[in-house]
Amino acid sequence: MDNFEFHLPTRIIFGNGSFSKFAAETARVAQKVILVTGRGSVRQLGLLDKALQLLERAKVEVVIFDRIEPNPRAHTIDEGAAIAGAEKCGAVVALGGGSAMDAAKGIALVAASGGSVWDYVRKGPGIMRPLSSALPIITVPTIAATGSEANSGAVITNEATKEKGVIFGKPLYPVTAVIDPALTASLPPNLTADGGVDILCHLLESYFTGNNESPIQDRITESIARVVIEETPKAVRNGGDLSARANLSWASTLALSGIPESGRMGSFPLHGIEHSLSGHYDISHGRGLAILLPVLMDYTCAKRPERYTQLGERVFGLDLSGATPEEGARQSIAVMRQWLEGLGIELTLRSLGINEERFEQMANDALRLYGRGKDFLENPRPLYKDDIIAIFRAAL
Ligand code: NZQ
Ligand code: ZN
């Protein structure tokens, strides 16, 4: 097992109906807040009105910032931060999916520490502004996917350059996450599926790339992954299945909370590659992951067949006792594809209207933003520029 430090400072309030508690939680932190949300669904679902009523009852003054796009843009976040500063807001409340939560973190950071949010994005060793402080953040997720509700990351897109990069830092941990799975019941099947895939990939990145001597981490990962494999199709079929929604919401939070992979860190090559894809083409992050995941598994499989066989046996329940590691790995990849297709996902880039045109630029971006100063992404089979382009081609 690798050495690690683990500290999750976010207080988590979880359960169907817990939404009603978020305003009182907010009042403990600030008397005036900026409420950050997307451009449509939260208002259309009536959640914004409910949130405003609850905040009024808790005597918290609110400035609404409802301009966050999926794959949130740096310039929109900077505008939100300017408003939060001018209005002297004492905290930031995020009500929405990963995009609203990440944008809220960016707003909280820039409002407290200045500059543009893009200054803080990791662009290689040392090429970023250090994070000093941020306004307190309260998250109320409406999608089970990113885990942003209780982690210290934010993923930001630079619209001008099409780069999509990450910010990490202790000031970005939300003070409180109020996780009400019932808020996710309105998600349509495609977004539910994309969210399930995102959760699964958060679990599998370190499982595929981390060390082989961490049975606690492996078993935690496999248990949550198995639940995601079982529950996502239920929520896709019946959005109102609140039991499935609760399981996915908690899986989302746990998967990227640091718990599963502490001691088995590994790397996040699939995310590095996918972020270039959604940065350039503005597609759903989970959809991009679904298309790339089996391709990356195929590409890497010969380097770690036992690992993939273990996934097939423990997560998908395959009987691979008579199979060689290579055969086991192939069957695991096949069952992964079937599962993804069973969610209604078409596993090709062409289905999203994407062609080869930008593959080279996307590979360069992935290496610059996620290569940690090296000319490859860390993976059991290291991914150099040509490898990343080959993965995009195989995903066409
Ligand atoms: O835009 P609005 O109108 O708000 O609608 C949203 C959006 O169109 C809609 N939506 C949200 N809640 C809903 C709903 N529709 C119906 N019912 C609800 N309850 O869903 C659409 C997608 O929302 P978005 O927030 O973009 O999705 P998601 O939660 O998947 O977040 C994706 C973003 O998070 C980043 C991704 O790269 C992407 O930018 N990630 C953040 C991470 C983190 N901070 O830790 C890690 C992840 O790996 C990921 O990279
Ligand atoms: Zn993700």
Short mmCIF file of C-alpha atoms and ligand atoms in Angstrom, two decimals:
data_model
loop_
_atom_site.label_atom_id
_atom_site.label_comp_id
_atom_site.label_asym_id
_atom_site.label_seq_id
_atom_site.Cartn_x
_atom_site.Cartn_y
_atom_site.Cartn_z
CA MET A 1 0.00 0.00 0.00
CA ASP A 2 1.22 3.56 -0.71
CA ASN A 3 1.60 6.07 2.13
CA PHE A 4 -1.17 8.65 2.19
CA GLU A 5 -2.82 11.52 4.02
CA PHE A 6 -6.58 11.60 4.09
CA HIS A 7 -8.70 14.45 5.35
CA LEU A 8 -12.25 15.08 4.19
CA PRO A 9 -13.40 18.27 5.88
CA THR A 10 -16.82 18.39 4.20
CA ARG A 11 -19.82 17.74 6.42
CA ILE A 12 -22.24 15.51 4.57
CA ILE A 13 -25.98 15.61 5.11
CA PHE A 14 -27.52 12.82 3.09
CA GLY A 15 -30.99 11.50 2.36
CA ASN A 16 -34.25 11.93 0.50
CA GLY A 17 -35.80 15.17 1.72
CA SER A 18 -32.55 16.62 3.08
CA PHE A 19 -32.81 19.52 0.61
CA SER A 20 -35.02 21.26 3.16
CA LYS A 21 -31.99 21.51 5.48
CA PHE A 22 -29.62 23.34 3.17
CA ALA A 23 -30.75 26.86 4.04
CA ALA A 24 -30.24 26.42 7.77
CA GLU A 25 -26.80 25.00 6.99
CA THR A 26 -26.09 28.03 4.83
CA ALA A 27 -27.20 30.43 7.57
CA ARG A 28 -24.53 28.95 9.85
CA VAL A 29 -21.89 30.12 7.37
CA ALA A 30 -23.05 33.48 5.94
CA GLN A 31 -25.83 36.07 5.97
CA LYS A 32 -25.53 36.80 2.24
CA VAL A 33 -24.67 34.29 -0.48
CA ILE A 34 -24.36 33.94 -4.22
CA LEU A 35 -26.43 30.99 -5.45
CA VAL A 36 -24.78 29.40 -8.48
CA THR A 37 -26.81 27.26 -10.84
CA GLY A 38 -27.28 26.28 -14.48
CA ARG A 39 -29.27 28.02 -17.16
CA GLY A 40 -32.49 26.04 -17.12
CA SER A 41 -33.26 22.81 -15.33
CA VAL A 42 -33.07 23.93 -11.71
CA ARG A 43 -35.43 26.81 -12.39
CA GLN A 44 -37.76 24.71 -14.56
CA LEU A 45 -37.96 21.99 -11.91
CA GLY A 46 -39.09 24.56 -9.37
CA LEU A 47 -35.99 23.94 -7.27
CA LEU A 48 -34.74 27.49 -7.52
CA ASP A 49 -37.99 28.88 -6.14
CA LYS A 50 -37.94 26.38 -3.30
CA ALA A 51 -34.32 27.22 -2.54
CA LEU A 52 -35.13 30.95 -2.43
CA GLN A 53 -38.06 30.37 -0.09
CA LEU A 54 -35.93 28.27 2.25
CA LEU A 55 -33.15 30.87 2.28
CA GLU A 56 -35.60 33.68 2.95
CA ARG A 57 -37.03 31.73 5.87
CA ALA A 58 -33.49 31.24 7.19
CA LYS A 59 -32.90 35.01 6.78
CA VAL A 60 -30.12 34.59 4.24
CA GLU A 61 -29.89 37.23 1.52
CA VAL A 62 -29.33 35.81 -1.99
CA VAL A 63 -27.78 36.94 -5.25
CA ILE A 64 -28.73 34.53 -8.05
CA PHE A 65 -26.14 33.60 -10.68
CA ASP A 66 -27.93 31.25 -13.09
CA ARG A 67 -25.62 31.38 -16.09
CA ILE A 68 -23.47 28.27 -15.73
CA GLU A 69 -23.15 26.19 -18.90
CA PRO A 70 -22.39 22.45 -18.91
CA ASN A 71 -18.58 22.24 -19.12
CA PRO A 72 -18.39 25.58 -17.29
CA ARG A 73 -16.42 28.36 -18.94
CA ALA A 74 -13.69 30.36 -17.22
CA HIS A 75 -15.10 33.71 -18.36
CA THR A 76 -18.55 32.93 -16.91
CA ILE A 77 -16.95 31.98 -13.61
CA ASP A 78 -14.93 35.21 -13.57
CA GLU A 79 -18.16 37.16 -14.12
CA GLY A 80 -19.78 35.33 -11.21
CA ALA A 81 -16.79 36.08 -9.00
CA ALA A 82 -16.97 39.79 -9.85
CA ILE A 83 -20.63 39.84 -8.82
CA ALA A 84 -19.93 37.90 -5.61
CA GLY A 85 -17.21 40.42 -4.75
CA ALA A 86 -19.25 43.52 -5.62
CA GLU A 87 -22.23 42.20 -3.65
CA LYS A 88 -20.00 41.27 -0.69
CA CYS A 89 -21.33 37.71 -0.56
CA GLY A 90 -19.94 35.71 2.34
CA ALA A 91 -20.39 32.24 0.82
CA VAL A 92 -21.23 30.42 -2.40
CA VAL A 93 -24.08 27.93 -2.71
CA ALA A 94 -24.04 25.51 -5.66
CA LEU A 95 -27.37 24.05 -6.73
CA GLY A 96 -26.94 21.80 -9.76
CA GLY A 97 -24.69 19.22 -11.38
CA GLY A 98 -20.92 19.04 -11.52
CA SER A 99 -20.80 22.11 -13.75
CA ALA A 100 -22.64 24.34 -11.27
CA MET A 101 -20.61 22.93 -8.36
CA ASP A 102 -17.26 23.37 -10.13
CA ALA A 103 -18.24 26.88 -11.20
CA ALA A 104 -19.22 27.69 -7.61
CA LYS A 105 -15.79 26.56 -6.45
CA GLY A 106 -14.14 28.78 -9.08
CA ILE A 107 -16.29 31.75 -8.05
CA ALA A 108 -15.46 31.17 -4.39
CA LEU A 109 -11.76 31.05 -5.22
CA VAL A 110 -11.56 34.12 -7.45
CA ALA A 111 -13.85 36.19 -5.20
CA ALA A 112 -11.46 35.58 -2.29
CA SER A 113 -8.07 35.38 -4.00
CA GLY A 114 -8.37 37.50 -7.17
CA GLY A 115 -7.16 36.98 -10.75
CA SER A 116 -8.99 34.83 -13.27
CA VAL A 117 -10.05 31.25 -12.54
CA TRP A 118 -7.94 30.10 -15.47
CA ASP A 119 -4.79 31.29 -13.62
CA TYR A 120 -5.36 28.52 -11.07
CA VAL A 121 -5.76 25.66 -13.54
CA ARG A 122 -2.93 23.12 -13.62
CA LYS A 123 -1.02 23.47 -16.86
CA GLY A 124 2.12 21.52 -16.00
CA PRO A 125 4.43 21.60 -12.97
CA GLY A 126 4.52 25.06 -11.42
CA ILE A 127 2.52 26.79 -14.16
CA MET A 128 -0.39 27.95 -12.05
CA ARG A 129 -1.28 30.45 -9.42
CA PRO A 130 -1.20 28.93 -5.91
CA LEU A 131 -4.55 28.59 -4.15
CA SER A 132 -4.64 30.57 -0.93
CA SER A 133 -8.24 31.02 0.11
CA ALA A 134 -11.81 30.73 -1.09
CA LEU A 135 -15.21 31.77 0.21
CA PRO A 136 -17.02 28.95 2.04
CA ILE A 137 -18.83 26.63 -0.37
CA ILE A 138 -22.07 24.72 0.17
CA THR A 139 -23.03 22.12 -2.42
CA VAL A 140 -26.47 20.76 -3.23
CA PRO A 141 -26.00 18.28 -6.11
CA THR A 142 -28.81 17.55 -8.57
CA ILE A 143 -26.87 14.87 -10.47
CA ALA A 144 -25.07 11.76 -9.22
CA ALA A 145 -21.85 11.80 -11.23
CA THR A 146 -18.82 13.91 -10.49
CA GLY A 147 -18.40 13.72 -6.73
CA SER A 148 -17.66 17.45 -6.81
CA GLU A 149 -20.07 17.86 -3.89
CA ALA A 150 -17.42 16.63 -1.44
CA ASN A 151 -14.02 16.93 -3.08
CA SER A 152 -11.45 19.65 -3.66
CA GLY A 153 -11.49 19.62 -7.46
CA ALA A 154 -13.03 21.80 -10.13
CA VAL A 155 -12.90 21.25 -13.89
CA ILE A 156 -12.90 24.41 -15.97
CA THR A 157 -13.04 25.03 -19.73
CA ASN A 158 -11.26 27.83 -21.55
CA GLU A 159 -13.63 28.58 -24.39
CA ALA A 160 -11.06 30.46 -26.48
CA THR A 161 -8.44 27.69 -26.52
CA LYS A 162 -10.80 24.70 -26.00
CA GLU A 163 -8.59 23.54 -23.11
CA LYS A 164 -10.30 21.85 -20.19
CA GLY A 165 -8.20 21.66 -17.06
CA VAL A 166 -8.44 21.01 -13.33
CA ILE A 167 -7.93 22.98 -10.15
CA PHE A 168 -7.27 21.16 -6.89
CA GLY A 169 -6.76 22.61 -3.46
CA LYS A 170 -7.88 22.47 0.13
CA PRO A 171 -9.79 25.80 0.00
CA LEU A 172 -12.14 24.19 -2.54
CA TYR A 173 -13.52 21.55 -0.19
CA PRO A 174 -17.15 22.44 0.41
CA VAL A 175 -17.95 23.21 4.03
CA THR A 176 -21.17 21.21 3.75
CA ALA A 177 -22.71 18.99 1.09
CA VAL A 178 -26.47 18.52 1.31
CA ILE A 179 -27.09 15.45 -0.83
CA ASP A 180 -30.75 14.79 -1.52
CA PRO A 181 -31.02 11.89 -4.02
CA ALA A 182 -34.64 12.83 -4.78
CA LEU A 183 -33.30 15.93 -6.59
CA THR A 184 -31.80 13.60 -9.20
CA ALA A 185 -35.10 11.84 -9.98
CA SER A 186 -35.87 14.30 -12.80
CA LEU A 187 -32.74 13.41 -14.76
CA PRO A 188 -33.55 11.92 -18.17
CA PRO A 189 -32.16 8.44 -19.03
CA ASN A 190 -29.20 9.72 -21.05
CA LEU A 191 -27.90 12.00 -18.27
CA THR A 192 -28.53 9.29 -15.67
CA ALA A 193 -26.49 6.85 -17.75
CA ASP A 194 -23.67 9.36 -18.29
CA GLY A 195 -23.54 10.01 -14.56
CA GLY A 196 -23.34 6.30 -13.74
CA VAL A 197 -20.47 5.90 -16.18
CA ASP A 198 -18.63 8.86 -14.64
CA ILE A 199 -18.92 7.32 -11.17
CA LEU A 200 -17.67 3.98 -12.47
CA CYS A 201 -14.70 5.59 -14.20
CA HIS A 202 -13.71 7.49 -11.05
CA LEU A 203 -13.49 4.10 -9.35
CA LEU A 204 -11.72 2.29 -12.17
CA GLU A 205 -8.98 4.79 -13.00
CA SER A 206 -6.99 4.05 -9.87
CA TYR A 207 -8.08 0.39 -9.88
CA PHE A 208 -6.49 -0.03 -13.33
CA THR A 209 -3.41 2.13 -12.78
CA GLY A 210 -2.58 1.86 -9.05
CA ASN A 211 -0.51 -0.74 -7.21
CA ASN A 212 -1.35 -4.41 -6.84
CA GLU A 213 -0.94 -4.61 -3.06
CA SER A 214 -4.01 -2.79 -1.74
CA PRO A 215 -6.75 -5.33 -1.09
CA ILE A 216 -8.74 -2.93 1.11
CA GLN A 217 -8.80 -0.32 -1.64
CA ASP A 218 -9.59 -2.96 -4.26
CA ARG A 219 -12.48 -4.41 -2.30
CA ILE A 220 -13.93 -0.97 -1.55
CA THR A 221 -13.66 -0.07 -5.22
CA GLU A 222 -15.18 -3.33 -6.39
CA SER A 223 -18.11 -3.07 -3.98
CA ILE A 224 -19.05 0.44 -5.04
CA ALA A 225 -18.47 -0.40 -8.71
CA ARG A 226 -20.75 -3.42 -8.44
CA VAL A 227 -23.49 -1.27 -6.95
CA VAL A 228 -23.09 1.22 -9.80
CA ILE A 229 -23.28 -1.61 -12.35
CA GLU A 230 -26.51 -2.85 -10.76
CA GLU A 231 -28.23 0.43 -9.91
CA THR A 232 -27.55 2.60 -12.96
CA PRO A 233 -29.76 0.52 -15.29
CA LYS A 234 -32.56 0.68 -12.70
CA ALA A 235 -32.41 4.47 -12.55
CA VAL A 236 -32.18 4.68 -16.35
CA ARG A 237 -35.32 2.53 -16.72
CA ASN A 238 -37.24 4.23 -13.92
CA GLY A 239 -36.03 7.69 -13.00
CA GLY A 240 -38.32 7.74 -9.97
CA ASP A 241 -36.64 4.71 -8.35
CA LEU A 242 -35.49 6.57 -5.25
CA SER A 243 -33.62 3.60 -3.87
CA ALA A 244 -31.47 3.40 -7.02
CA ARG A 245 -31.08 7.19 -6.95
CA ALA A 246 -29.87 7.09 -3.33
CA ASN A 247 -27.37 4.34 -4.08
CA LEU A 248 -26.00 6.26 -7.04
CA SER A 249 -25.81 9.54 -5.12
CA TRP A 250 -23.78 8.01 -2.33
CA ALA A 251 -21.63 6.08 -4.82
CA SER A 252 -20.95 9.36 -6.62
CA THR A 253 -19.77 11.07 -3.46
CA LEU A 254 -17.67 8.14 -2.26
CA ALA A 255 -16.07 7.41 -5.62
CA LEU A 256 -14.20 10.71 -5.86
CA SER A 257 -13.93 11.48 -2.15
CA GLY A 258 -10.43 10.02 -1.92
CA ILE A 259 -11.60 7.05 0.15
CA PRO A 260 -11.40 4.26 -2.44
CA GLU A 261 -7.95 5.13 -3.77
CA SER A 262 -6.07 6.42 -0.71
CA GLY A 263 -3.12 4.02 -0.53
CA ARG A 264 -3.46 3.03 -4.18
CA MET A 265 -3.19 6.33 -5.94
CA GLY A 266 -2.47 5.48 -9.58
CA SER A 267 -3.25 8.01 -12.27
CA PHE A 268 -6.25 9.33 -14.23
CA PRO A 269 -5.33 8.84 -17.91
CA LEU A 270 -8.91 8.27 -19.11
CA HIS A 271 -9.98 11.59 -17.60
CA GLY A 272 -7.00 13.40 -19.09
CA ILE A 273 -7.96 12.17 -22.54
CA GLU A 274 -11.70 12.71 -22.09
CA HIS A 275 -11.31 16.26 -20.81
CA SER A 276 -9.64 17.15 -24.12
CA LEU A 277 -12.60 15.65 -25.94
CA SER A 278 -15.29 17.52 -23.99
CA GLY A 279 -13.12 20.66 -24.00
CA HIS A 280 -13.02 20.67 -27.79
CA TYR A 281 -16.48 19.34 -28.58
CA ASP A 282 -18.55 20.46 -25.58
CA ILE A 283 -20.00 16.96 -25.13
CA SER A 284 -21.20 15.35 -21.90
CA HIS A 285 -18.21 14.20 -19.83
CA GLY A 286 -19.83 10.84 -18.98
CA ARG A 287 -20.63 10.17 -22.63
CA GLY A 288 -17.02 10.83 -23.64
CA LEU A 289 -15.81 8.48 -20.90
CA ALA A 290 -18.21 5.73 -22.01
CA ILE A 291 -16.83 5.84 -25.54
CA LEU A 292 -13.17 5.91 -24.47
CA LEU A 293 -13.26 3.45 -21.55
CA PRO A 294 -13.48 0.14 -23.49
CA VAL A 295 -10.98 1.43 -26.04
CA LEU A 296 -8.44 2.31 -23.35
CA MET A 297 -9.07 -1.07 -21.71
CA ASP A 298 -8.36 -2.80 -25.04
CA TYR A 299 -5.25 -0.71 -25.51
CA THR A 300 -3.86 -1.46 -22.05
CA CYS A 301 -5.12 -4.99 -21.51
CA ALA A 302 -1.99 -6.91 -22.47
CA LYS A 303 -0.05 -5.06 -19.73
CA ARG A 304 -2.40 -6.02 -16.91
CA PRO A 305 -4.72 -8.83 -17.91
CA GLU A 306 -5.08 -10.21 -14.36
CA ARG A 307 -6.51 -6.92 -13.21
CA TYR A 308 -9.20 -6.89 -15.86
CA THR A 309 -10.01 -10.53 -15.15
CA GLN A 310 -10.45 -9.63 -11.48
CA LEU A 311 -12.85 -6.86 -12.49
CA GLY A 312 -14.88 -9.29 -14.60
CA GLU A 313 -15.12 -11.80 -11.77
CA ARG A 314 -15.69 -9.54 -8.79
CA VAL A 315 -17.68 -6.69 -10.33
CA PHE A 316 -19.56 -8.33 -13.20
CA GLY A 317 -19.80 -11.75 -11.55
CA LEU A 318 -18.28 -13.65 -14.49
CA ASP A 319 -16.94 -17.15 -13.95
CA LEU A 320 -13.47 -16.88 -15.43
CA SER A 321 -11.91 -19.72 -13.48
CA GLY A 322 -10.95 -21.71 -16.57
CA ALA A 323 -9.78 -18.74 -18.61
CA THR A 324 -6.21 -17.53 -19.15
CA PRO A 325 -5.64 -13.95 -17.91
CA GLU A 326 -5.76 -12.75 -21.51
CA GLU A 327 -9.05 -14.52 -22.22
CA GLY A 328 -10.47 -13.29 -18.91
CA ALA A 329 -9.49 -9.72 -19.74
CA ARG A 330 -11.12 -9.95 -23.16
CA GLN A 331 -14.36 -11.25 -21.66
CA SER A 332 -14.32 -8.48 -19.06
CA ILE A 333 -13.94 -5.83 -21.74
CA ALA A 334 -16.76 -7.45 -23.73
CA VAL A 335 -19.09 -7.43 -20.73
CA MET A 336 -18.19 -3.80 -20.03
CA ARG A 337 -19.17 -2.89 -23.61
CA GLN A 338 -22.44 -4.77 -23.24
CA TRP A 339 -23.22 -2.95 -20.01
CA LEU A 340 -22.53 0.44 -21.58
CA GLU A 341 -24.61 -0.37 -24.66
CA GLY A 342 -27.40 -1.66 -22.40
CA LEU A 343 -27.61 1.88 -20.99
CA GLY A 344 -28.49 3.06 -24.50
CA ILE A 345 -25.07 4.57 -25.19
CA GLU A 346 -23.71 4.44 -28.73
CA LEU A 347 -20.00 3.82 -28.29
CA THR A 348 -18.55 5.80 -31.19
CA LEU A 349 -17.23 9.33 -31.56
CA ARG A 350 -18.91 9.50 -34.98
CA SER A 351 -22.29 9.21 -33.22
CA LEU A 352 -21.47 12.63 -31.71
CA GLY A 353 -20.41 14.07 -35.07
CA ILE A 354 -16.70 13.94 -34.17
CA ASN A 355 -14.06 13.19 -36.81
CA GLU A 356 -10.23 13.02 -36.89
CA GLU A 357 -9.73 16.72 -37.49
CA ARG A 358 -8.62 17.70 -33.98
CA PHE A 359 -7.10 14.46 -32.69
CA GLU A 360 -3.54 15.76 -32.75
CA GLN A 361 -4.41 18.99 -30.97
CA MET A 362 -6.48 17.10 -28.39
CA ALA A 363 -3.58 14.72 -27.73
CA ASN A 364 -1.23 17.69 -27.25
CA ASP A 365 -3.71 19.31 -24.86
CA ALA A 366 -4.10 16.10 -22.83
CA LEU A 367 -0.33 15.81 -22.44
CA ARG A 368 0.20 19.47 -21.60
CA LEU A 369 -2.61 19.63 -19.04
CA TYR A 370 -2.40 16.13 -17.55
CA GLY A 371 1.12 14.88 -18.34
CA ARG A 372 2.70 16.31 -15.18
CA GLY A 373 5.50 17.76 -17.29
CA LYS A 374 6.23 14.48 -19.09
CA ASP A 375 5.56 13.58 -22.71
CA PHE A 376 3.23 10.72 -21.77
CA LEU A 377 0.23 10.04 -19.55
CA GLU A 378 0.90 7.57 -16.77
CA ASN A 379 -0.82 4.25 -17.48
CA PRO A 380 0.31 0.60 -17.28
CA ARG A 381 1.02 1.08 -20.99
CA PRO A 382 2.32 4.68 -21.03
CA LEU A 383 0.35 6.87 -23.40
CA TYR A 384 2.50 9.03 -25.66
CA LYS A 385 1.04 11.40 -28.22
CA ASP A 386 0.72 8.70 -30.89
CA ASP A 387 -0.96 6.36 -28.42
CA ILE A 388 -3.57 8.97 -27.52
CA ILE A 389 -4.26 9.63 -31.20
CA ALA A 390 -4.57 5.86 -31.77
CA ILE A 391 -7.11 5.68 -28.93
CA PHE A 392 -9.18 8.49 -30.45
CA ARG A 393 -9.02 6.70 -33.84
CA ALA A 394 -10.13 3.40 -32.34
CA ALA A 395 -13.04 5.24 -30.70
CA LEU A 396 -14.26 6.75 -34.00
O1 NZQ B 1 -27.60 23.38 -17.52
P1 NZQ B 1 -28.77 23.10 -16.67
O2 NZQ B 1 -30.00 23.74 -17.14
O3 NZQ B 1 -28.46 23.32 -15.24
O4 NZQ B 1 -29.09 21.51 -16.81
C1 NZQ B 1 -28.17 20.53 -16.52
C2 NZQ B 1 -27.20 20.28 -17.68
O5 NZQ B 1 -27.76 20.64 -18.90
C3 NZQ B 1 -28.90 19.23 -16.38
N1 NZQ B 1 -29.41 18.94 -15.04
C4 NZQ B 1 -28.80 19.13 -13.84
N2 NZQ B 1 -29.55 18.63 -12.85
C5 NZQ B 1 -30.68 18.13 -13.40
C6 NZQ B 1 -30.59 18.33 -14.81
N3 NZQ B 1 -31.57 17.94 -15.64
C7 NZQ B 1 -32.65 17.32 -15.09
N4 NZQ B 1 -32.79 17.09 -13.78
C8 NZQ B 1 -31.81 17.47 -12.90
N5 NZQ B 1 -31.93 17.19 -11.59
O6 NZQ B 1 -27.91 18.26 -16.68
C9 NZQ B 1 -27.01 18.78 -17.66
C10 NZQ B 1 -25.60 18.36 -17.31
O7 NZQ B 1 -25.20 19.01 -16.13
P2 NZQ B 1 -23.67 19.04 -15.66
O8 NZQ B 1 -23.60 19.73 -14.37
O9 NZQ B 1 -22.84 19.57 -16.79
O10 NZQ B 1 -23.35 17.46 -15.53
P3 NZQ B 1 -22.36 16.69 -14.57
O11 NZQ B 1 -22.85 16.62 -13.19
O12 NZQ B 1 -22.07 15.43 -15.26
O13 NZQ B 1 -21.03 17.60 -14.52
C11 NZQ B 1 -20.12 17.58 -15.59
C12 NZQ B 1 -18.98 18.54 -15.35
O14 NZQ B 1 -18.21 18.17 -14.17
C13 NZQ B 1 -16.84 17.91 -14.54
C14 NZQ B 1 -16.98 17.48 -15.98
O15 NZQ B 1 -15.77 17.53 -16.69
C15 NZQ B 1 -17.99 18.48 -16.51
O16 NZQ B 1 -17.40 19.72 -16.74
N6 NZQ B 1 -16.22 16.99 -13.59
C16 NZQ B 1 -15.97 17.43 -12.35
C17 NZQ B 1 -15.28 16.68 -11.42
C18 NZQ B 1 -14.99 17.18 -10.05
N7 NZQ B 1 -15.20 18.43 -9.76
O17 NZQ B 1 -14.54 16.45 -9.20
C19 NZQ B 1 -14.77 15.34 -11.74
C20 NZQ B 1 -15.36 14.75 -12.97
O18 NZQ B 1 -14.50 13.74 -13.45
C21 NZQ B 1 -15.68 15.71 -14.06
O19 NZQ B 1 -14.55 15.97 -14.87
ZN ZN B 2 -15.28 12.08 -14.27
#
